[in-house]
Structures are given as C-alpha cells and as structure tokens.
XYZ file of C-alpha atoms in Angstrom:
463
model
C -3.576 17.254 -18.638
C -6.934 18.021 -20.265
C -8.540 15.280 -18.166
C -7.484 17.009 -14.949
C -8.766 20.318 -16.309
C -12.099 18.698 -17.106
C -12.182 17.200 -13.626
C -11.688 20.630 -12.061
C -14.435 22.067 -14.258
C -16.707 19.214 -13.219
C -16.024 19.923 -9.539
C -16.935 23.563 -10.171
C -20.205 22.426 -11.782
C -20.929 20.304 -8.697
C -20.358 23.339 -6.462
C -22.759 25.396 -8.587
C -25.240 22.509 -8.489
C -25.074 22.506 -4.698
C -25.918 26.206 -4.558
C -28.675 25.837 -7.161
C -30.264 22.872 -5.371
C -30.177 24.655 -2.031
C -31.774 27.818 -3.430
C -34.363 25.784 -5.318
C -35.389 24.022 -2.108
C -35.768 27.312 -0.227
C -37.773 28.799 -3.110
C -40.066 25.775 -3.299
C -40.718 26.090 0.436
C -41.919 29.673 -0.009
C -38.823 31.477 1.238
C -36.172 31.175 3.936
C -38.751 31.845 6.631
C -40.687 28.682 5.785
C -37.910 26.104 5.425
C -39.546 24.157 8.259
C -41.963 22.839 5.606
C -39.071 21.009 3.897
C -38.538 17.331 4.654
C -34.759 17.871 4.947
C -32.413 20.758 5.554
C -31.679 22.895 2.460
C -28.084 21.636 2.424
C -29.285 18.095 1.677
C -31.142 19.333 -1.400
C -27.895 20.990 -2.501
C -25.937 17.790 -1.961
C -28.617 15.858 -3.852
C -28.267 18.154 -6.875
C -24.447 18.040 -6.682
C -24.412 14.237 -6.583
C -26.755 13.992 -9.559
C -24.530 16.403 -11.471
C -21.262 14.764 -10.455
C -21.571 10.999 -10.134
C -22.883 10.146 -13.654
C -20.399 12.584 -15.223
C -17.501 11.174 -13.191
C -18.414 7.627 -14.204
C -18.545 8.667 -17.856
C -15.206 10.459 -17.516
C -13.559 7.394 -15.956
C -14.982 5.070 -18.616
C -13.984 7.422 -21.424
C -10.445 7.825 -20.095
C -10.068 4.048 -19.820
C -11.169 3.136 -23.343
C -10.235 6.205 -25.395
C -6.687 5.178 -26.251
C -7.678 1.579 -27.022
C -10.422 2.693 -29.400
C -8.201 5.211 -31.207
C -5.372 2.674 -31.475
C -7.769 0.102 -32.945
C -9.074 2.591 -35.500
C -5.537 3.581 -36.524
C -4.358 -0.050 -36.781
C -7.312 -1.039 -38.966
C -6.572 1.855 -41.354
C -2.917 0.909 -41.839
C -2.095 -0.032 -45.429
C -2.117 -3.756 -46.078
C 1.400 -3.590 -47.504
C 2.632 -2.201 -44.196
C 0.713 -4.350 -41.690
C 0.813 -7.692 -43.519
C 3.198 -10.273 -42.107
C 3.795 -8.409 -38.858
C 3.678 -10.307 -35.597
C 1.606 -8.842 -32.724
C 4.822 -7.630 -31.088
C 6.044 -5.909 -34.260
C 2.621 -4.348 -34.803
C 2.625 -3.067 -31.233
C 6.074 -1.557 -31.762
C 4.884 0.183 -34.919
C 1.815 1.575 -33.134
C 4.050 2.783 -30.330
C 6.139 4.658 -32.927
C 2.921 6.161 -34.294
C 1.970 7.421 -30.823
C 5.447 8.805 -30.176
C 5.485 10.564 -33.538
C 2.058 12.085 -32.877
C 3.291 13.338 -29.500
C 6.523 14.728 -30.963
C 8.748 12.152 -29.241
C 11.582 10.039 -30.631
C 10.656 6.952 -32.644
C 12.595 3.713 -32.769
C 12.848 3.380 -36.549
C 12.543 5.172 -39.838
C 9.494 7.400 -40.315
C 7.823 6.129 -43.465
C 4.937 7.929 -45.219
C 2.521 5.293 -43.909
C 3.647 5.816 -40.299
C 3.467 9.579 -40.736
C -0.082 9.307 -42.094
C -1.061 7.042 -39.209
C 0.442 9.519 -36.724
C -1.505 12.373 -38.294
C -4.701 10.330 -38.079
C -3.938 9.427 -34.459
C -3.523 13.102 -33.598
C -6.780 14.060 -35.336
C -8.721 11.332 -33.572
C -7.264 12.353 -30.224
C -8.363 15.949 -30.795
C -11.880 14.851 -31.721
C -12.002 12.552 -28.698
C -11.027 15.401 -26.354
C -13.776 17.686 -27.696
C -16.328 14.882 -27.564
C -15.261 14.058 -24.012
C -15.754 17.664 -22.867
C -19.143 17.976 -24.554
C -20.551 14.652 -23.342
C -19.288 14.900 -19.771
C -20.554 18.451 -19.312
C -23.849 17.536 -21.007
C -24.336 14.628 -18.605
C -23.477 16.861 -15.632
C -25.934 19.565 -16.681
C -28.574 16.939 -17.473
C -28.196 15.440 -14.005
C -28.467 18.914 -12.481
C -31.660 19.637 -14.441
C -33.141 16.285 -13.371
C -32.320 16.943 -9.702
C -33.771 20.457 -9.802
C -36.909 19.122 -11.458
C -37.389 16.669 -8.578
C -36.764 19.279 -5.871
C -39.929 19.959 -3.881
C -40.719 20.276 -0.161
C -41.733 16.625 0.176
C -38.574 15.209 -1.431
C -36.700 13.002 1.036
C -33.346 14.515 0.117
C -31.550 13.485 3.298
C -32.541 9.831 2.902
C -31.455 9.774 -0.735
C -28.148 11.516 -0.066
C -27.348 9.165 2.801
C -28.238 6.174 0.618
C -25.896 7.391 -2.128
C -23.092 8.019 0.364
C -23.650 4.556 1.862
C -23.461 2.994 -1.603
C -20.219 4.872 -2.315
C -18.688 3.658 0.952
C -19.738 0.078 0.217
C -18.186 0.399 -3.247
C -14.905 1.700 -1.822
C -14.837 -1.108 0.738
C -15.552 -3.651 -1.983
C -12.741 -2.272 -4.124
C -10.290 -2.646 -1.223
C -11.468 -6.185 -0.520
C -11.459 -7.228 -4.172
C -7.986 -5.728 -4.678
C -6.654 -7.736 -1.747
C -8.380 -10.845 -3.063
C -6.918 -10.266 -6.526
C -3.413 -9.945 -5.102
C -3.841 -13.149 -3.103
C -5.217 -15.096 -6.042
C -2.504 -13.907 -8.439
C 0.269 -14.823 -6.009
C -1.434 -18.122 -5.174
C -1.791 -19.046 -8.859
C 1.889 -18.377 -9.585
C 2.848 -20.265 -6.431
C 0.792 -23.224 -7.625
C 2.708 -23.119 -10.907
C 5.944 -23.205 -8.902
C 4.878 -26.155 -6.777
C 4.028 -28.124 -9.924
C 7.712 -27.826 -10.840
C 9.257 -28.102 -7.368
C 8.249 -30.476 -4.598
C 6.741 -28.522 -1.659
C 8.669 -30.731 0.751
C 11.929 -29.616 -0.873
C 10.881 -25.980 -0.671
C 9.795 -25.961 2.985
C 12.304 -28.513 4.329
C 15.307 -28.226 2.017
C 18.510 -26.641 3.343
C 20.142 -25.622 0.048
C 19.057 -22.520 -1.834
C 20.542 -22.132 -5.305
C 17.793 -21.129 -7.763
C 20.030 -20.857 -10.844
C 18.323 -22.876 -13.567
C 18.560 -23.072 -17.336
C 16.054 -20.702 -18.937
C 16.576 -22.055 -22.481
C 17.116 -25.534 -23.843
C 20.546 -24.596 -25.240
C 21.730 -22.984 -21.994
C 24.021 -24.775 -19.575
C 23.130 -24.192 -15.931
C 22.695 -26.007 -12.670
C 19.562 -27.991 -11.959
C 18.669 -25.563 -9.196
C 17.988 -26.113 -5.510
C 14.982 -24.502 -3.861
C 15.324 -25.347 -0.181
C 14.035 -22.208 1.557
C 15.027 -23.102 5.119
C 18.175 -20.876 5.005
C 15.960 -17.959 3.945
C 13.512 -18.574 6.783
C 16.276 -18.900 9.375
C 17.988 -15.750 8.077
C 14.723 -13.835 8.291
C 14.096 -15.053 11.822
C 17.680 -14.272 12.897
C 17.648 -10.699 11.619
C 14.131 -10.112 12.976
C 15.089 -11.519 16.376
C 18.088 -9.191 16.646
C 15.938 -6.254 15.574
C 13.250 -6.995 18.138
C 15.874 -7.559 20.854
C 16.909 -3.956 20.244
C 13.528 -2.369 19.586
C 11.377 -3.952 22.298
C 13.387 -3.024 25.437
C 14.322 0.456 24.206
C 10.893 1.214 22.800
C 9.062 -0.082 25.860
C 11.297 1.781 28.309
C 10.931 4.957 26.250
C 7.140 4.565 26.301
C 7.081 4.064 30.083
C 9.278 7.105 30.654
C 7.319 9.362 28.325
C 3.917 8.321 29.667
C 4.682 8.038 33.403
C 7.805 10.007 34.313
C 8.547 12.679 31.713
C 7.306 16.241 32.318
C 4.769 17.519 29.844
C 7.309 19.721 28.040
C 9.818 16.885 27.683
C 7.116 14.559 26.379
C 5.895 17.128 23.854
C 9.449 17.429 22.486
C 10.842 13.908 22.856
C 7.948 11.955 21.361
C 7.975 13.741 17.966
C 11.767 13.487 17.856
C 11.564 9.758 18.533
C 8.930 9.283 15.851
C 11.163 11.002 13.297
C 13.057 7.697 13.135
C 10.011 6.140 11.472
C 10.120 8.734 8.703
C 13.733 8.160 7.673
C 13.935 6.235 4.369
C 15.120 2.671 4.775
C 17.866 3.216 2.204
C 19.408 5.774 4.575
C 19.404 3.165 7.327
C 20.987 0.768 4.833
C 23.797 3.210 4.068
C 24.408 3.712 7.781
C 24.524 -0.028 8.372
C 26.797 -0.782 5.396
C 29.229 2.128 5.734
C 29.375 2.741 9.481
C 28.002 -0.014 11.675
C 29.147 -3.100 9.720
C 32.825 -2.002 9.538
C 32.693 -1.082 13.232
C 31.346 -4.511 14.197
C 33.967 -6.211 12.037
C 36.794 -4.166 13.596
C 35.599 -4.909 17.134
C 35.156 -8.609 16.350
C 38.620 -8.940 14.802
C 40.150 -7.208 17.814
C 38.539 -9.897 19.965
C 39.739 -12.679 17.663
C 36.329 -13.398 16.152
C 35.628 -14.109 12.493
C 33.180 -11.437 11.373
C 31.844 -11.167 7.840
C 31.898 -7.791 6.147
C 28.113 -8.081 5.875
C 26.512 -9.631 8.934
C 23.094 -10.323 10.383
C 24.095 -8.379 13.492
C 24.628 -5.138 11.579
C 21.334 -5.453 9.731
C 19.424 -6.448 12.865
C 20.790 -3.587 14.982
C 19.927 -0.929 12.417
C 16.529 -2.493 11.748
C 15.874 -2.456 15.487
C 16.628 1.275 15.603
C 14.173 1.806 12.754
C 11.422 -0.153 14.544
C 11.798 1.610 17.916
C 9.128 4.242 17.080
C 6.605 1.530 16.222
C 7.013 -0.131 19.616
C 7.265 3.087 21.615
C 4.296 4.866 20.013
C 1.945 1.894 20.265
C 3.034 1.103 23.809
C 2.725 4.750 24.842
C -0.838 4.928 23.533
C -1.800 1.712 25.307
C -0.235 2.779 28.602
C -2.001 6.134 28.478
C -5.281 4.289 27.862
C -5.050 2.567 31.258
C -7.662 4.290 33.487
C -6.234 6.730 36.011
C -8.501 5.169 38.633
C -6.329 2.040 38.595
C -3.253 4.125 39.356
C -5.054 6.053 42.087
C -6.234 2.832 43.702
C -2.668 1.513 43.750
C -1.373 4.731 45.312
C -4.171 4.591 47.905
C -2.937 1.152 48.980
C 0.524 2.585 49.608
C 2.311 1.457 46.432
C 5.110 3.590 45.038
C 5.147 4.891 41.481
C 7.513 2.165 40.255
C 5.460 -0.534 41.988
C 2.295 0.850 40.403
C 3.881 0.735 36.979
C 5.219 -2.803 37.428
C 2.203 -4.358 39.112
C -0.758 -2.383 37.787
C -0.067 -0.355 34.642
C 2.073 -2.842 32.713
C -0.173 -5.864 33.424
C -3.234 -3.835 32.417
C -1.550 -2.638 29.217
C 0.247 -5.904 28.451
C -2.196 -7.245 25.803
C -1.971 -3.976 23.872
C 1.808 -3.897 24.201
C 2.059 -7.462 22.898
C -0.184 -6.556 19.973
C 2.064 -3.602 19.120
C 5.151 -5.799 19.327
C 3.629 -8.327 16.931
C 2.843 -5.552 14.464
C 6.468 -4.424 14.751
C 7.604 -8.001 14.073
C 5.566 -7.966 10.858
C 7.337 -4.750 9.877
C 10.722 -6.314 10.587
C 10.002 -9.465 8.594
C 9.008 -7.421 5.550
C 12.073 -5.156 5.520
C 14.300 -5.455 2.445
C 16.658 -2.550 1.812
C 18.570 -2.699 5.106
C 19.146 -6.437 4.736
C 20.315 -6.074 1.125
C 22.912 -3.468 2.057
C 24.026 -4.794 5.440
C 23.456 -8.578 5.598
C 24.322 -9.675 2.062
C 22.809 -12.162 -0.364
C 24.375 -15.427 0.791
C 21.799 -18.072 1.778
C 23.685 -19.488 4.756
C 21.981 -21.840 7.195
C 23.496 -20.485 10.399
C 22.548 -19.056 13.772
C 25.761 -17.013 13.995
C 24.851 -13.299 14.026
C 28.350 -12.444 12.793
C 27.876 -14.359 9.536
C 26.354 -13.152 6.302
C 22.733 -14.203 5.773
C 19.824 -13.346 3.524
C 16.070 -13.071 4.016
C 12.911 -13.936 2.139
C 12.278 -10.387 0.941
C 15.820 -9.974 -0.346
C 15.564 -13.132 -2.419
C 12.232 -12.007 -3.868
C 13.905 -8.824 -5.093
C 16.872 -10.776 -6.447
C 14.736 -13.294 -8.329
C 12.612 -10.608 -9.994
C 15.456 -8.270 -10.953
C 16.091 -7.926 -14.686
C 14.413 -9.763 -17.554
C 12.853 -12.997 -16.394
C 10.782 -15.800 -17.880
C 7.677 -16.284 -15.790
C 7.379 -19.954 -16.652
C 10.700 -20.917 -15.045
C 10.992 -22.266 -11.516
C 13.559 -19.585 -10.654
C 11.132 -16.718 -11.260
C 8.105 -18.535 -9.859
C 10.030 -19.163 -6.630
C 9.633 -15.450 -5.815
C 5.854 -15.883 -5.741
C 6.095 -18.923 -3.481
C 8.297 -16.939 -1.107
C 5.889 -14.019 -1.277
C 2.899 -16.218 -0.479
C 4.723 -17.745 2.479
C 5.709 -14.307 3.757
C 2.139 -13.064 3.291
C 0.685 -15.948 5.298
C 3.198 -15.439 8.110
C 2.591 -11.693 8.399
C -1.166 -12.233 8.102
C -1.053 -14.677 10.985
C 0.957 -12.212 13.092
C -1.460 -9.380 12.320
C -4.480 -11.550 13.171
C -2.894 -12.536 16.473
C -2.088 -8.881 17.226
C -5.621 -7.727 16.416
C -7.068 -10.524 18.530
C -4.927 -9.492 21.496
C -5.816 -5.816 21.077
C -9.521 -6.679 20.835
C -9.260 -8.707 23.996
C -7.523 -5.774 25.671
C -10.299 -3.387 24.697
C -13.017 -5.703 25.913
C -11.322 -6.108 29.244
C -10.288 -2.581 30.147
C -12.640 -0.148 28.398
C-alpha cells in the first residue's frame, strides 16, 4: 500500500514540476509577452521538467520494489542461528522464511513459533520499516534532483520540444519492445517444453495417431498405462465444434450486419447494435451453463423422440452455443466493413437501375467481401480457442467421430485437463499440454495472418 501512496506523491511532484518548468521558461523569456523568443512552447518546458522529475524516480521505485523483499529475505536468512538453519533443505528453509514473513505480517504460521523464528520475524519487520523510509527518501530525492537539473537547463534556447518528443519516442519504443519480447518469451517457453515432449513421444504418433490416452506412470513404483498421445481426435473435435459454431454465427451475423447497415432505420440501428454486442460481454461460463442445463437436454430429448442416439454432452450443443457467442464478432466486423464501402458505388448502381437488394448482392457484398472474410477468420480463431463452453457441454471424451450428436473434446479442453492439479513437468503427460498449446498457437497465428492479409488487400483496393 505504501508503494501506491509513494506513486501518487510522485505523480503530484511531476505535476508541480510541470508548473515550475513552464513558469521558469516564461520567466527566462522575459515575461508572458515575450514567449515568442522561446524555442518551444512553454508547455514543452513543463513536460521536460516533469519527465526529468518522474522517469528516474519511477525507475528507481520499480527497481527498489523488485529487489527489496529479496534483499531483506537474504539478510534475515544469513542471520538465522546455525543451530536452526543447519541441515535444512532449500525447500525447508523457504518454508521457514515464509513462516517468518507471515509472523511479521501477523498472519498464521504453519508450525511452532520458536524464539529464533520470532527474532527473525522481528528483524524482518524492522528491516521492512527501514526499507520503506529509505525508499521514500531516495525516490523523492531523485525526483527533486531531476527537477532541479531540468530547471537549471531551462533557457530560451533549450530545444525542449525536440527533447520531449525524443523521450516520448523512446518510451513508445520501449513499450513496443516489451510487448514483442513478452510474445517471444511465451513462444520460446512453449517451444522448449514442446521440444521436451517430442523427445519422449514420436511427432508422427502425436500428429497422426488416433488414440488419445495420456495416463502415464509418474513414479517408478506406480502402475499405469503406457500412454497414447495421438492428437487426431482432439483436432477433429476442435474442427467439428468450430464448424458448427461458424455455421451458426456466419449466416446470422452476416444477415444482421446487412440489415443494420442497409435496411434498418437509424433508431433501430442505434438500439439493436448495442443489444447484439451485449452477447460478446456475457461470460463464457454463463454460456456453458446454458448449454449444459438447457440446450443439451433439449437436443437429447428431440433426438430420442426421433429415434437417434444422442449423448448427454454433444458437439452440437457446444457448437450451437459457441455460435451464438461469436455472432457479435461476425456482425460487428461485417457491419464496419459494409459501412466502409463508398456511397458512390451504391449511387452508381442505383443510377444504372439496380434495386436495393441487387445493389447489396452485386456491389456492396463483393466490395466488402475481403473484409468480411477477414472478420470470419478472426471469429474462427476465437472459436478454436474457446474452452469453458466445450468443457461443460461437449465433454472430455476424445472420440474420433464426425457425428455432431456424440461427445467430443477439443485441444483447449485437454490442455486444461492435463495441467489441472499437481503435475510433474518432466512427464510426457504434462508436457503434452505444451505441444497442444504450440499447435493451437501456430494454427490461430496462421488464421490471423491470413485475415490481416485479406483486410490489408481490402484496404488497398477500396480506400
């Protein structure tokens, strides 16, 4: 909590620095009536002072917050009595230090509070108090020092605008680099674990095998099956559920977009579009409850009345509900693309004697088709990555079937299943989740690249 308080104080110092830098620039120019002698507007001098006061202090605050607990923990662990710390494994020592932290914070500890642990907790609390005071003093000192340095440099010839824009550009490059490096880190971590999996399981078995049963022995004294890691049933289940979902979402979403953009009065559009987009804000677990408790029993009752064998959890139930969830994605993207078609193309069609429906079919839809296809591919990526609805409505059985009335499972569901509970990350069963995740990532990445390529082609052609 004190860190957030310090952050608010630091933001207040930056605001004061902005005002001080601005006034200093006006004063150095000889008054408000002579600000035309300044290289930049007074506001840039204020921003320059605020950045000098804020950025070094924020960096120090972030660094301090990141290493404070590690340093205090190291100091406390080195001061533990030898009779207490000797013979402890790293795990036992970590548990003892965790008890020390809990005791210092007034929380419940896992074992008996000995005099040594109590002394360590008291020391931990004292060091934390000293660290907080030192943090306040150093951060505020750095902020005020940066402000003094900026004010000392403020003069009419200072290129404040150029320096501020350079700092802002550097910050934007840093933020972009963080996003890129985070994505790269995720890819490399998943790829490394997937490589570990493929050293244990033949890739041909994984991508071409038709039996999925990842139950393996996790200990040498445990009796279990050898495990089968054929992921074809997972891929077919994912494709089946996604196909049903898109068969529902694409026609309804596209027709809704055409009606709202071409036929609906302005008042109806202003009301119907937000109501339709509410579907995208409903939590997926709510859709899962609806599919499991309402739609799945209804489909089973109708199927049994027709003499069909319908599983209590079916791909049809999951696909229908998932399609309802994806409708706003298709309709909103298609509506935006259709509205982006120039009105001149519609007017030219009307001038040639075409009706409204003919104009939509022969002019508007062909012109907007690349954008519509791009939106549909993005919706497919959303459908492939859905988990909760499939868990609750389609089941966990890895069946290799094209029957929509049967129970199936998907890649995302199996990833959740494999990583649920305590797992050993050197077993093929757990590592299989990373191989599935990498495969899913590559598929969705390919779909997104195709969608972006189509949208880019659309923009180049019709803007």
